[in-house]
Amino acid sequence: MWMLLFLLLPLAGIVYAGWHFWALLPLSRLWRWAIIVLLAACFALLFLNFSGQLDRMPLPLARVCYVVGTSSIFVLLYLVMTFLVLDLGRLVGLVPRAWLHANWVTAAVVGLFIVAIFVYGSLNYNNKVRVPLIVTTQKPLPRDYRIVMMSDLHLGYHNTRSDLARWVDLVNSEHPDLILIAGDIIDISVRPLIEEDMAAELRRLQAPVYACLGNHEYYSGEPRAEQFYRDARINLLIDSAAVVDSTLVIIGRDDRTNRRRKPLSQLTENLNPQSSDLKSSYTIVLDHQPYNLERTEACGIDFQLSGHTHRGQVWPISWITDALYDCSWGSHRRGTTQYYVSSGIGIWGGKFRIGTQSEYVVATLRSTRSGNAD
């Protein structure tokens, strides 16, 4: 059902925008057909992402096809919204009919608006927002912990090694004790990560890294993803837990793409009481997709880090994600359990953020009972 909508809605958008271009551009029939066919061809490149054909192309060509194809869906969205506003304006008498027929001025204004909004979106995406977060607990801790939290790096054909290098520098500048990544480190293919040796870049991180799987790790091939994480010295937790300093328990859930993943209640029951007592240790869950938050609360977890939503990446899709999830972005609390759903430091597809932000979280975990609180 969702795949059918994904196909039909953009096709309807192409027809709608194409009809407007046909009426708006004061060009010959041949030139108008050429522009419409070009726009449709750009959108058609999007489906290369799901066919596996990019991995058979030279890397530079695959990058161009990826960027053009995935960017076109966002450009189409804003073209459709722009033409809808103009059509509504015409219906209520605010927009003269002549503005929408063979009019270079309107065509230029629409073109400049689209260029301006996506230049802004690109600049906004490349501005990585540092989100400070103070997390307090009554459980005893030997000291404060500085933890950098991220999700949704989506490394691949668009987010390259040079992008990753900047992010690694940002993280290292925080001098963290731990780094937590809530899934989707890989975008749709491991191939560009291997060819650019991005594992070497991740090995520059100057603190232990713990991560869980996301749905895109399954799209890219989960066994190859696991091997990449081993090469990058990332501690990948798949329905398993790690204990840090005998006081922190980090539980990494398998992604819900795997319908056979273990329930969180089973993971908490299986913790080794000789190495960690769940009631006295501070517990952090990494779960890529922020569904069923009440189950984390019921298990007595202290903190959950998630991602996945991107908060829709661009407005007004952010309104949809806000409606779909109990928390689609930011801090959230249920009982004694605190949550943070990250909009992601990276992004899927075209590198635009409109009405949302790319971010990384710098959390200070502090015990109010350990004598080190301010």
Coordinates of C-alpha atoms in Angstrom, one line a residue:
M1 CA 0.0 0.0 0.0
W2 CA 2.7 2.5 1.0
M3 CA 4.8 1.6 -2.0
L4 CA 1.8 2.1 -4.3
L5 CA 1.3 5.6 -2.8
F6 CA 5.0 6.3 -3.1
L7 CA 4.7 5.6 -6.9
L8 CA 1.3 7.2 -7.6
L9 CA 1.6 10.5 -5.7
P10 CA 4.9 11.5 -7.4
L11 CA 3.5 10.5 -10.8
A12 CA 0.5 12.7 -10.1
G13 CA 2.8 15.5 -9.1
I14 CA 4.8 15.1 -12.3
V15 CA 1.7 15.3 -14.4
Y16 CA 0.4 18.4 -12.4
A17 CA 3.8 20.2 -12.5
G18 CA 4.3 19.3 -16.2
W19 CA 0.9 20.6 -17.1
H20 CA 1.8 23.9 -15.5
F21 CA 5.1 24.1 -17.2
W22 CA 3.4 23.4 -20.5
A23 CA 1.0 26.4 -19.9
L24 CA 3.5 28.7 -18.3
L25 CA 6.6 28.6 -20.6
P26 CA 6.3 30.7 -23.7
L27 CA 8.3 28.3 -25.8
S28 CA 7.7 26.1 -28.8
R29 CA 6.1 22.7 -28.4
L30 CA 9.4 20.9 -28.9
W31 CA 11.2 22.9 -26.1
R32 CA 8.3 22.4 -23.7
W33 CA 8.3 18.6 -24.3
A34 CA 12.1 18.6 -23.8
I35 CA 11.8 20.3 -20.4
I36 CA 9.0 18.0 -19.2
V37 CA 10.9 14.9 -20.4
L38 CA 14.1 16.1 -18.6
L39 CA 12.2 16.6 -15.4
A40 CA 10.6 13.2 -15.6
A41 CA 14.0 11.6 -16.4
C42 CA 15.5 13.2 -13.3
F43 CA 12.8 11.7 -11.2
A44 CA 13.2 8.3 -12.8
L45 CA 16.8 8.3 -11.6
L46 CA 15.3 7.9 -8.1
F47 CA 14.4 4.3 -8.8
L48 CA 18.1 3.4 -9.4
N49 CA 18.5 3.7 -5.7
F50 CA 16.2 0.7 -5.1
S51 CA 17.3 -1.4 -8.1
G52 CA 21.0 -1.9 -7.1
Q53 CA 22.2 -0.5 -10.4
L54 CA 24.3 2.2 -8.7
D55 CA 26.7 -0.4 -7.5
R56 CA 27.4 -1.3 -11.1
M57 CA 28.3 2.2 -12.2
P58 CA 31.6 4.1 -11.8
L59 CA 31.5 5.8 -8.4
P60 CA 31.4 9.4 -9.8
L61 CA 28.5 8.6 -12.1
A62 CA 26.7 6.7 -9.4
R63 CA 27.0 9.8 -7.1
V64 CA 25.5 12.1 -9.8
C65 CA 22.6 9.7 -10.4
Y66 CA 21.9 9.3 -6.7
V67 CA 22.0 13.1 -6.0
V68 CA 19.9 14.1 -9.0
G69 CA 17.3 11.3 -8.5
T70 CA 16.8 11.8 -4.7
S71 CA 16.9 15.6 -4.9
S72 CA 14.2 15.6 -7.6
I73 CA 11.5 14.3 -5.2
F74 CA 12.0 17.2 -2.9
V75 CA 12.1 19.7 -5.8
L76 CA 8.9 18.2 -7.2
L77 CA 7.2 18.6 -3.8
Y78 CA 8.0 22.3 -3.7
L79 CA 7.0 22.8 -7.3
V80 CA 3.6 21.2 -6.6
M81 CA 3.1 23.3 -3.5
T82 CA 4.1 26.5 -5.4
F83 CA 1.6 25.7 -8.2
L84 CA -1.1 24.8 -5.8
V85 CA -0.7 28.2 -4.1
L86 CA -0.9 29.9 -7.5
D87 CA -4.0 27.9 -8.5
L88 CA -5.7 28.7 -5.2
G89 CA -4.9 32.4 -5.7
R90 CA -6.5 32.2 -9.1
L91 CA -9.6 30.6 -7.7
V92 CA -10.1 33.4 -5.2
G93 CA -9.2 36.1 -7.7
L94 CA -5.8 37.1 -6.4
V95 CA -3.8 35.7 -9.3
P96 CA -4.7 36.8 -12.8
R97 CA -5.0 34.1 -15.4
A98 CA -2.3 35.8 -17.5
W99 CA 0.3 35.1 -14.8
L100 CA 0.0 31.3 -15.4
H101 CA 0.0 31.3 -19.2
A102 CA 3.0 32.0 -21.5
N103 CA 4.5 34.3 -18.9
W104 CA 8.3 34.6 -18.5
V105 CA 8.0 36.8 -15.4
T106 CA 6.1 34.1 -13.5
A107 CA 8.4 31.4 -14.8
A108 CA 11.4 33.4 -13.6
V109 CA 9.9 34.1 -10.2
V110 CA 9.0 30.4 -9.7
G111 CA 12.5 29.3 -10.8
L112 CA 14.2 31.8 -8.5
F113 CA 12.0 30.8 -5.5
I114 CA 12.8 27.1 -6.0
V115 CA 16.6 27.8 -6.3
A116 CA 16.5 30.1 -3.2
I117 CA 14.7 27.6 -1.0
F118 CA 17.0 24.7 -2.0
V119 CA 20.2 26.8 -1.6
Y120 CA 18.9 27.6 1.9
G121 CA 18.1 23.9 2.5
S122 CA 21.6 22.9 1.5
L123 CA 23.3 25.5 3.7
N124 CA 21.0 24.5 6.6
Y125 CA 21.8 20.8 6.1
N126 CA 25.6 21.5 6.2
N127 CA 25.2 23.4 9.5
K128 CA 25.4 20.7 12.1
V129 CA 23.6 21.8 15.2
R130 CA 25.2 21.0 18.6
V131 CA 22.4 20.0 21.1
P132 CA 23.5 20.2 24.7
L133 CA 21.6 17.9 27.0
I134 CA 21.9 17.4 30.8
V135 CA 20.8 14.0 32.0
T136 CA 20.5 13.5 35.8
T137 CA 19.9 10.3 37.7
Q138 CA 19.6 9.3 41.3
K139 CA 21.5 6.2 40.6
P140 CA 25.2 6.4 41.8
L141 CA 27.8 7.0 39.2
P142 CA 31.6 7.4 39.9
R143 CA 31.8 10.6 37.8
D144 CA 30.1 12.6 35.2
Y145 CA 30.0 11.1 31.7
R146 CA 30.2 13.2 28.5
I147 CA 28.4 11.2 25.8
V148 CA 28.1 12.3 22.2
M149 CA 24.9 10.9 20.6
M150 CA 24.2 10.6 16.9
S151 CA 22.0 8.8 14.5
D152 CA 21.3 8.5 10.8
L153 CA 24.8 9.3 9.3
H154 CA 23.6 7.7 6.0
L155 CA 27.2 7.4 4.7
G156 CA 27.2 6.5 1.0
Y157 CA 27.0 8.0 -2.4
H158 CA 26.1 11.5 -1.1
N159 CA 27.6 11.7 2.4
T160 CA 31.2 11.0 1.5
R161 CA 34.4 10.5 3.4
S162 CA 35.1 14.2 3.4
D163 CA 31.7 14.8 5.1
L164 CA 32.5 12.1 7.6
A165 CA 35.9 13.6 8.4
R166 CA 34.2 16.9 9.4
W167 CA 31.8 15.0 11.7
V168 CA 34.6 13.0 13.3
D169 CA 36.4 16.3 14.0
L170 CA 33.3 17.7 15.6
V171 CA 32.8 14.7 17.8
N172 CA 36.5 14.5 18.9
S173 CA 36.4 18.2 19.8
E174 CA 33.9 17.3 22.5
H175 CA 36.4 14.9 24.2
P176 CA 33.6 12.4 24.9
D177 CA 33.8 9.4 27.3
L178 CA 31.4 7.5 25.0
I179 CA 29.9 7.8 21.6
L180 CA 26.5 6.3 20.9
I181 CA 25.0 5.9 17.4
A182 CA 21.4 4.9 17.0
G183 CA 21.5 3.2 13.6
D184 CA 21.6 4.0 9.9
I185 CA 25.3 4.6 9.7
I186 CA 25.1 3.2 6.2
D187 CA 22.7 4.6 3.6
I188 CA 21.8 2.1 0.8
S189 CA 25.1 0.4 -0.1
V190 CA 28.4 -0.5 1.6
R191 CA 30.3 -0.1 -1.7
P192 CA 31.1 3.6 -1.5
L193 CA 32.1 3.2 2.2
I194 CA 34.6 0.5 1.3
E195 CA 36.0 2.2 -1.8
E196 CA 36.6 5.4 0.2
D197 CA 37.9 3.5 3.2
M198 CA 35.5 5.3 5.6
A199 CA 36.3 2.7 8.3
A200 CA 39.7 4.4 8.6
E201 CA 37.9 7.7 9.3
L202 CA 35.7 6.2 11.9
R203 CA 38.7 4.7 13.6
R204 CA 39.9 8.3 14.3
L205 CA 37.1 8.6 16.9
Q206 CA 38.8 9.1 20.3
A207 CA 36.3 7.3 22.5
P208 CA 34.5 3.9 22.5
V209 CA 31.7 3.7 20.0
Y210 CA 28.5 1.7 20.6
A211 CA 25.9 1.4 17.9
C212 CA 22.7 -0.5 16.9
L213 CA 21.4 -1.5 13.5
G214 CA 18.9 0.6 11.5
N215 CA 16.6 -0.3 8.7
H216 CA 19.2 1.0 6.1
E217 CA 21.8 -1.5 7.4
Y218 CA 19.3 -4.2 6.2
Y219 CA 18.8 -2.4 2.8
S220 CA 22.6 -2.3 2.3
G221 CA 23.1 -5.9 3.3
E222 CA 23.3 -6.6 7.0
P223 CA 26.2 -9.1 6.9
R224 CA 28.4 -6.6 5.0
A225 CA 27.3 -3.9 7.3
E226 CA 28.5 -5.9 10.3
Q227 CA 31.9 -6.5 8.7
F228 CA 32.2 -2.8 8.1
Y229 CA 31.5 -2.0 11.7
R230 CA 34.2 -4.5 12.8
D231 CA 36.7 -2.8 10.5
A232 CA 35.7 0.6 11.9
R233 CA 36.1 -0.7 15.5
I234 CA 32.5 0.1 16.3
N235 CA 30.9 -2.0 19.1
L236 CA 27.8 -3.2 17.3
L237 CA 25.1 -4.3 19.7
I238 CA 22.4 -6.6 18.1
D239 CA 19.9 -7.6 20.8
S240 CA 22.8 -7.5 23.2
A241 CA 24.3 -5.4 26.0
A242 CA 27.6 -3.9 27.1
V243 CA 28.7 -2.8 30.5
V244 CA 30.8 0.3 31.0
D245 CA 32.7 1.0 34.2
S246 CA 30.4 -1.5 36.0
T247 CA 27.8 1.3 36.3
L248 CA 26.4 1.9 32.8
V249 CA 24.6 -0.7 30.8
I250 CA 24.1 -0.1 27.1
I251 CA 21.5 -2.3 25.3
G252 CA 21.5 -2.3 21.5
R253 CA 18.3 -3.5 19.9
D254 CA 18.1 -5.1 16.5
D255 CA 16.1 -3.0 14.1
R256 CA 12.4 -3.7 13.9
T257 CA 13.0 -4.6 10.2
N258 CA 13.9 -8.0 11.7
R259 CA 10.5 -9.2 12.9
R260 CA 12.2 -11.9 14.9
R261 CA 14.2 -9.5 17.1
K262 CA 14.0 -10.1 20.8
P263 CA 11.6 -8.2 23.0
L264 CA 13.2 -5.6 25.2
S265 CA 11.8 -7.3 28.3
Q266 CA 13.8 -10.5 27.3
L267 CA 17.0 -8.5 26.8
T268 CA 16.7 -6.9 30.3
E269 CA 15.9 -10.3 31.9
N270 CA 19.0 -11.8 30.3
L271 CA 21.5 -9.3 31.7
N272 CA 24.1 -11.0 33.7
P273 CA 23.5 -10.1 37.3
Q274 CA 27.1 -10.8 38.2
S275 CA 28.3 -8.0 36.0
S276 CA 25.5 -5.6 36.3
D277 CA 22.3 -5.1 38.3
L278 CA 19.7 -3.4 36.2
K279 CA 18.1 -1.7 39.2
S280 CA 21.4 0.0 40.4
S281 CA 23.1 0.6 37.0
Y282 CA 22.1 3.3 34.6
T283 CA 20.7 1.7 31.5
I284 CA 20.7 3.2 28.0
V285 CA 18.8 1.6 25.1
L286 CA 19.8 2.2 21.5
D287 CA 16.7 1.5 19.3
H288 CA 16.7 3.0 15.9
Q289 CA 13.0 3.4 15.3
P290 CA 11.1 5.2 18.1
Y291 CA 8.0 3.0 18.3
N292 CA 6.3 1.6 21.4
L293 CA 8.0 3.9 23.8
E294 CA 5.8 2.6 26.6
R295 CA 7.6 -0.7 26.5
T296 CA 10.9 0.9 27.3
E297 CA 9.3 2.6 30.3
A298 CA 7.7 -0.7 31.4
C299 CA 11.2 -2.3 31.5
G300 CA 12.6 0.3 33.8
I301 CA 15.1 1.7 31.3
D302 CA 16.6 5.1 32.2
F303 CA 17.3 6.5 28.8
Q304 CA 16.5 5.6 25.1
L305 CA 18.3 7.1 22.1
S306 CA 16.5 6.7 18.7
G307 CA 16.6 8.3 15.3
H308 CA 15.0 7.2 12.0
T309 CA 12.4 9.9 11.6
H310 CA 14.8 12.7 10.3
R311 CA 11.7 14.7 11.4
G312 CA 10.6 14.5 7.8
Q313 CA 13.8 16.2 6.5
V314 CA 11.7 19.0 4.9
W315 CA 8.6 20.9 5.8
P316 CA 5.7 20.0 5.6
I317 CA 6.7 16.4 5.8
S318 CA 7.8 17.2 9.4
W319 CA 4.1 17.7 10.2
I320 CA 3.5 14.1 9.1
T321 CA 6.2 12.6 11.3
D322 CA 5.1 14.7 14.2
A323 CA 1.6 13.1 13.8
L324 CA 2.9 9.6 13.3
Y325 CA 5.2 9.3 16.4
D326 CA 4.7 9.9 20.1
C327 CA 8.0 11.8 19.7
S328 CA 9.4 12.4 16.3
W329 CA 12.2 14.7 17.4
G330 CA 13.9 16.0 20.6
S331 CA 13.5 15.2 24.3
H332 CA 10.6 13.2 25.7
R333 CA 9.8 11.7 29.1
R334 CA 7.5 8.9 30.2
G335 CA 7.6 8.2 33.9
T336 CA 11.2 7.9 35.0
T337 CA 12.4 7.1 31.4
Q338 CA 14.0 9.9 29.3
Y339 CA 14.1 9.7 25.6
Y340 CA 15.9 11.6 22.8
V341 CA 14.9 11.1 19.2
S342 CA 17.5 12.6 16.9
S343 CA 16.7 14.2 13.6
G344 CA 20.1 12.8 12.5
I345 CA 23.5 14.3 11.7
G346 CA 23.2 13.0 8.1
I347 CA 20.3 12.5 5.8
W348 CA 18.8 10.2 3.2
G349 CA 18.7 11.5 -0.4
G350 CA 19.1 15.1 -1.4
K351 CA 21.1 17.0 1.1
F352 CA 18.5 19.6 2.1
R353 CA 17.0 20.5 5.5
I354 CA 14.0 22.9 5.3
G355 CA 12.3 23.5 8.6
T356 CA 14.4 20.8 10.3
Q357 CA 18.0 20.5 11.5
S358 CA 21.0 18.2 11.2
E359 CA 22.3 17.6 14.7
Y360 CA 24.5 15.8 17.2
V361 CA 23.8 15.6 20.9
V362 CA 26.4 16.3 23.6
A363 CA 24.9 14.8 26.8
T364 CA 26.3 15.2 30.3
L365 CA 25.2 12.2 32.4
R366 CA 25.3 13.2 36.1
S367 CA 24.3 11.5 39.3
T368 CA 22.7 13.6 42.0
R369 CA 23.9 11.1 44.6
S370 CA 27.5 10.7 43.6
G371 CA 28.7 14.0 45.1
N372 CA 29.9 15.4 41.8
A373 CA 26.8 17.4 40.9
D374 CA 27.1 21.2 40.7

